């Protein structure tokens, strides 16, 4: 037990003290280590001093012994009596020096003159040292600075038989040799000291570790504080604490445990199975020693939450510690908290699952499903019928449409979805709709006002077991959109005031989503209406192309993709496809403006590159004139515009940032022609270029927007290859089938971007419907052309148009001869209209004007405009063409030409 709780107490005590202190074990360890280091250092110092003293004594002893031995050696006295003692004594002293291990042996006379020396040049010189004591017959030891350096030497007298001093002998050693002996002993001394230090420190660390484990690394003041406050803390907590030994005896019980369990004063030491006042389950739990977490047990009239854990931790004593907490009042609070938690969870789920789409009916259904079965058994949602169409709701609860109904069972008696209601003023729905406040009917069988709406159905509801109702107004931005009704049956208690506030909060979260869906429905309807009014309602009648088209709006609603088929003079047809980036009203409106501009520019019969240049200038002006407050500008607009001539089978096309068209040839192969790419509209600065293609009859032109082939999951090249695969290998397939097959292959689901697809199969105007003449630039040629035209009209059976056509051609040819330049070419085309064209090499455009009565000329074009249905001028690289059309009755119109294989 002490081991288990020591660390938390240690941390808490440190927080109380407010500073970090060293533990008792740490202090003891530091003290012991310091003591050991001091003792070892003193021992090493003493050994060094002892060794130094012993070395000096040994040097003195050896020097004295060697000197005395040599002084009493035989032959020394005899050598001194010879005329040259050095000759005899020098070899003897050198041999004796090496044998005795001293540095020098010097023999001298009584005056101190040397006979011998290790350095021969010192022989005959005076001895360095004190000789007076030795002359007196004593042995004298001293340290001097001699010829060999600092020396320790002993001087001994040489006596004859009459005890007279006849000479002296000095033997000694150099001091550095004595110190070298000490240095050789020093590593041994230090190594022994280090070993003693390591051994002593290790023993000290083991003692400190054991002490640290026993004191749990507590500092002295921490231990004092812990033990001083142990009883106070233990007996002041609001939880009961029991400590049970491994054998089941109760070791400790604090004051709270005694109060909760009503234990006697002498309870410590008794076995837990014999404690009075405990129910059998509690006794079994305390005796078992198993782990328990918040187990609720009965102790008298109290409900105790019991936690039990073993005390075996880090080698501590075995047993269990038990905490007791009175949860009698907590149970009641927990019940209320659980209800509040369940309601918060319901509101959280409502925030996740209501309003996932911008569909009014879907949002109403989500509101009806979320509260079941946690809050209500059945839920109905009634909305003003105008809300379902995106309009503002009515001020009263009339024309209410049931938008959703959901319940725990399908056989309920509530009205089905889609029914229209006119709620009576006495019903809770009508009162809540008019006042904007929720209505609570806790007892439906006794209430009468709601029965007046439908007495039979009301009785069926009561018989079904539904007994309680809350109806809450669906109110957003100050407007009531409808009513949500919550019904409870036998599975729930009746609704109360707390349930009323929850219903209001639940409906309030859904009301914003429903109103957003209503507004989106209105805006979507407006955008769809606008776009449908701006897109072609039908393909115009013409004989040059067999056309099919598809337009698919994106998931986010309407967008800016568009297409157009524009009949042109001379049986030609212009095909246009464009794309404005974005969705919504702005994109649709911008698309309409561009489509209108293309119509206007095409009426001028401009070449594709010039038309795109004018369109590019127009878009740039729109961006300059529109401010950020009024519009976002035309950003990312593209366009592809081309003109097909069924007479020459020429297709002239240019593009501004748009994708190239696909060509499906009559043999079923697919190519993407090389059309020069121009910048998107509005950038300016770059000219547009055209490509002129000669198409075989029956070739299909496939024009499309990027939504058909682009996707986040694939690259553009992959989409182009998928389009090629969808078009390849189907020769003779009608354009309608081509459109459907392409959409089924590339867009199996609803596209994320809007898609415009236009498929046009080319036709060739038969040669028997075309007549051509080259006209000489002479006024006399006019009459000849009138006769040729009359004959051609007779062949076509159009004699009744001869007079008007002769007059028109006469005026046009006369103008070409008078004001134009050669060559002059006349072409007559029989199609849905009768078309005449006069081409010349001049680029001067004629102008229609009203001639005065006195003017001789100026009435030709006026007559042409009066006689023809339409007339105009278009420019070519060679000059210009003036054309005029006359309408043909439907009976005189030739049938539309078909593909070559169909005519054969």
Short mmCIF file of C-alpha atoms in Angstrom, two decimals, residues 484-665:
data_model
loop_
_atom_site.label_atom_id
_atom_site.label_comp_id
_atom_site.label_asym_id
_atom_site.label_seq_id
_atom_site.Cartn_x
_atom_site.Cartn_y
_atom_site.Cartn_z
CA UNK A 484 -44.41 19.76 -38.01
CA UNK A 485 -46.56 17.43 -35.87
CA UNK A 486 -45.07 14.90 -33.42
CA UNK A 487 -47.37 12.06 -32.30
CA UNK A 488 -46.82 9.64 -29.40
CA UNK A 489 -48.45 6.30 -28.81
CA UNK A 490 -48.28 3.61 -26.19
CA UNK A 491 -44.51 3.27 -26.46
CA UNK A 492 -43.92 6.70 -24.88
CA UNK A 493 -45.14 8.81 -22.01
CA UNK A 494 -47.27 11.86 -22.95
CA UNK A 495 -45.45 14.96 -24.09
CA UNK A 496 -44.57 17.57 -21.46
CA UNK A 497 -43.25 21.13 -21.45
CA UNK A 498 -39.63 19.98 -21.72
CA UNK A 499 -40.54 17.97 -24.81
CA UNK A 500 -42.14 21.09 -26.25
CA UNK A 501 -38.86 23.01 -26.14
CA UNK A 502 -37.00 20.09 -27.71
CA UNK A 503 -39.53 19.93 -30.56
CA UNK A 504 -39.14 23.66 -31.17
CA UNK A 505 -35.36 23.36 -31.28
CA UNK A 506 -35.57 20.38 -33.61
CA UNK A 507 -37.94 22.14 -36.01
CA UNK A 508 -35.93 25.37 -35.86
CA UNK A 509 -32.87 23.52 -37.14
CA UNK A 510 -34.83 22.10 -40.04
CA UNK A 511 -36.68 25.34 -40.88
CA UNK A 512 -33.60 27.09 -42.28
CA UNK A 513 -32.85 24.09 -44.51
CA UNK A 514 -36.43 24.00 -45.79
CA UNK A 515 -36.40 27.74 -46.49
CA UNK A 516 -33.05 27.43 -48.27
CA UNK A 517 -34.49 24.62 -50.37
CA UNK A 518 -37.55 26.77 -51.14
CA UNK A 519 -35.40 29.67 -52.25
CA UNK A 520 -33.25 27.37 -54.32
CA UNK A 521 -36.36 25.91 -55.95
CA UNK A 522 -37.51 29.39 -56.86
CA UNK A 523 -34.13 30.47 -58.21
CA UNK A 524 -33.71 27.19 -60.04
CA UNK A 525 -37.12 27.57 -61.65
CA UNK A 526 -36.27 31.11 -62.70
CA UNK A 527 -32.91 30.03 -64.11
CA UNK A 528 -34.45 27.08 -65.95
CA UNK A 529 -37.17 29.31 -67.38
CA UNK A 530 -34.60 31.87 -68.45
CA UNK A 531 -32.34 29.29 -70.01
CA UNK A 532 -35.13 27.49 -71.82
CA UNK A 533 -36.23 30.82 -73.26
CA UNK A 534 -32.68 31.54 -74.40
CA UNK A 535 -31.89 28.14 -75.93
CA UNK A 536 -33.31 27.15 -79.34
CA UNK A 537 -36.87 25.89 -78.98
CA UNK A 538 -36.69 23.95 -82.24
CA UNK A 539 -34.29 23.41 -85.11
CA UNK A 540 -35.08 25.78 -88.00
CA UNK A 541 -36.15 24.21 -91.26
CA UNK A 542 -33.35 23.92 -93.79
CA UNK A 543 -32.10 21.39 -96.33
CA UNK A 544 -28.34 21.55 -95.76
CA UNK A 545 -28.02 19.43 -92.60
CA UNK A 546 -29.85 16.66 -90.78
CA UNK A 547 -29.61 17.85 -87.16
CA UNK A 548 -30.09 16.35 -83.69
CA UNK A 549 -29.13 17.90 -80.36
CA UNK A 550 -29.11 17.32 -76.61
CA UNK A 551 -28.76 19.65 -73.65
CA UNK A 552 -28.22 18.25 -70.14
CA UNK A 553 -28.17 20.61 -67.13
CA UNK A 554 -25.60 20.00 -64.41
CA UNK A 555 -26.30 18.69 -60.92
CA UNK A 556 -25.89 22.22 -59.57
CA UNK A 557 -28.57 23.51 -61.95
CA UNK A 558 -28.55 25.45 -65.18
CA UNK A 559 -25.31 26.62 -66.70
CA UNK A 560 -23.86 28.56 -69.60
CA UNK A 561 -23.55 25.93 -72.34
CA UNK A 562 -25.48 26.72 -75.54
CA UNK A 563 -25.78 25.85 -79.21
CA UNK A 564 -27.49 27.30 -82.24
CA UNK A 565 -28.44 26.43 -85.81
CA UNK A 566 -28.74 29.55 -88.00
CA UNK A 567 -29.93 29.39 -91.66
CA UNK A 568 -27.78 31.58 -93.88
CA UNK A 569 -28.28 32.98 -97.40
CA UNK A 570 -27.52 30.65 -100.28
CA UNK A 571 -28.94 27.55 -98.48
CA UNK A 572 -25.98 27.67 -96.11
CA UNK A 573 -26.29 26.89 -92.37
CA UNK A 574 -24.21 28.22 -89.50
CA UNK A 575 -23.56 25.97 -86.49
CA UNK A 576 -22.47 27.49 -83.19
CA UNK A 577 -21.59 25.94 -79.84
CA UNK A 578 -20.49 27.95 -76.79
CA UNK A 579 -19.74 27.62 -73.11
CA UNK A 580 -19.81 30.16 -70.28
CA UNK A 581 -18.06 28.96 -67.12
CA UNK A 582 -20.30 28.81 -64.05
CA UNK A 583 -23.88 28.02 -63.15
CA UNK A 584 -26.99 29.92 -62.22
CA UNK A 585 -28.76 32.99 -63.44
CA UNK A 586 -25.64 34.94 -64.31
CA UNK A 587 -24.25 32.17 -66.50
CA UNK A 588 -27.63 31.69 -68.22
CA UNK A 589 -28.03 35.43 -68.82
CA UNK A 590 -24.51 35.73 -70.20
CA UNK A 591 -25.15 32.76 -72.46
CA UNK A 592 -28.27 34.50 -73.80
CA UNK A 593 -26.35 37.67 -74.53
CA UNK A 594 -23.66 35.78 -76.43
CA UNK A 595 -26.18 33.76 -78.41
CA UNK A 596 -28.05 36.95 -79.35
CA UNK A 597 -24.78 38.56 -80.41
CA UNK A 598 -23.95 35.56 -82.61
CA UNK A 599 -27.38 35.85 -84.26
CA UNK A 600 -26.85 39.53 -84.90
CA UNK A 601 -23.35 39.11 -86.29
CA UNK A 602 -24.40 36.16 -88.45
CA UNK A 603 -27.10 38.35 -90.01
CA UNK A 604 -24.22 40.40 -91.44
CA UNK A 605 -22.99 37.22 -93.18
CA UNK A 606 -19.51 37.59 -91.69
CA UNK A 607 -16.84 34.90 -92.06
CA UNK A 608 -16.32 32.81 -88.89
CA UNK A 609 -13.03 34.47 -87.94
CA UNK A 610 -14.47 37.99 -88.29
CA UNK A 611 -17.58 37.02 -86.36
CA UNK A 612 -15.47 35.71 -83.46
CA UNK A 613 -13.40 38.90 -83.53
CA UNK A 614 -16.55 41.01 -83.19
CA UNK A 615 -17.80 38.69 -80.44
CA UNK A 616 -14.47 38.99 -78.63
CA UNK A 617 -14.70 42.81 -78.73
CA UNK A 618 -18.26 42.65 -77.43
CA UNK A 619 -17.30 40.46 -74.48
CA UNK A 620 -14.42 42.78 -73.65
CA UNK A 621 -16.79 45.76 -73.60
CA UNK A 622 -19.22 43.86 -71.38
CA UNK A 623 -16.44 43.17 -68.87
CA UNK A 624 -15.40 46.83 -68.88
CA UNK A 625 -18.92 48.20 -68.44
CA UNK A 626 -20.09 45.80 -65.74
CA UNK A 627 -18.85 46.61 -62.25
CA UNK A 628 -18.22 44.15 -59.48
CA UNK A 629 -21.51 45.14 -57.83
CA UNK A 630 -23.64 44.37 -60.87
CA UNK A 631 -21.98 41.30 -62.37
CA UNK A 632 -18.95 39.12 -62.20
CA UNK A 633 -18.09 39.67 -65.85
CA UNK A 634 -17.86 37.14 -68.68
CA UNK A 635 -14.98 34.95 -67.60
CA UNK A 636 -14.08 31.76 -69.41
CA UNK A 637 -16.48 32.05 -72.38
CA UNK A 638 -15.64 29.92 -75.42
CA UNK A 639 -17.26 29.54 -78.82
CA UNK A 640 -17.01 27.47 -81.99
CA UNK A 641 -18.65 28.88 -85.12
CA UNK A 642 -18.76 27.36 -88.59
CA UNK A 643 -20.75 27.69 -91.84
CA UNK A 644 -21.64 24.74 -94.08
CA UNK A 645 -22.45 25.28 -97.76
CA UNK A 646 -24.45 22.35 -99.26
CA UNK A 647 -23.67 23.53 -102.79
CA UNK A 648 -19.88 23.21 -102.46
CA UNK A 649 -19.85 20.90 -99.38
CA UNK A 650 -17.42 23.35 -97.82
CA UNK A 651 -17.34 23.80 -94.05
CA UNK A 652 -15.53 26.93 -92.84
CA UNK A 653 -14.98 26.97 -89.07
CA UNK A 654 -13.11 28.95 -86.38
CA UNK A 655 -12.92 28.54 -82.63
CA UNK A 656 -12.25 30.75 -79.60
CA UNK A 657 -10.87 28.57 -76.83
CA UNK A 658 -13.33 25.79 -77.64
CA UNK A 659 -12.76 22.08 -78.28
CA UNK A 660 -12.32 20.92 -81.87
CA UNK A 661 -15.32 19.22 -83.50
CA UNK A 662 -15.38 15.54 -84.37
CA UNK A 663 -16.00 14.34 -87.94
CA UNK A 664 -17.70 10.97 -88.47
CA UNK A 665 -17.00 10.04 -92.06
#
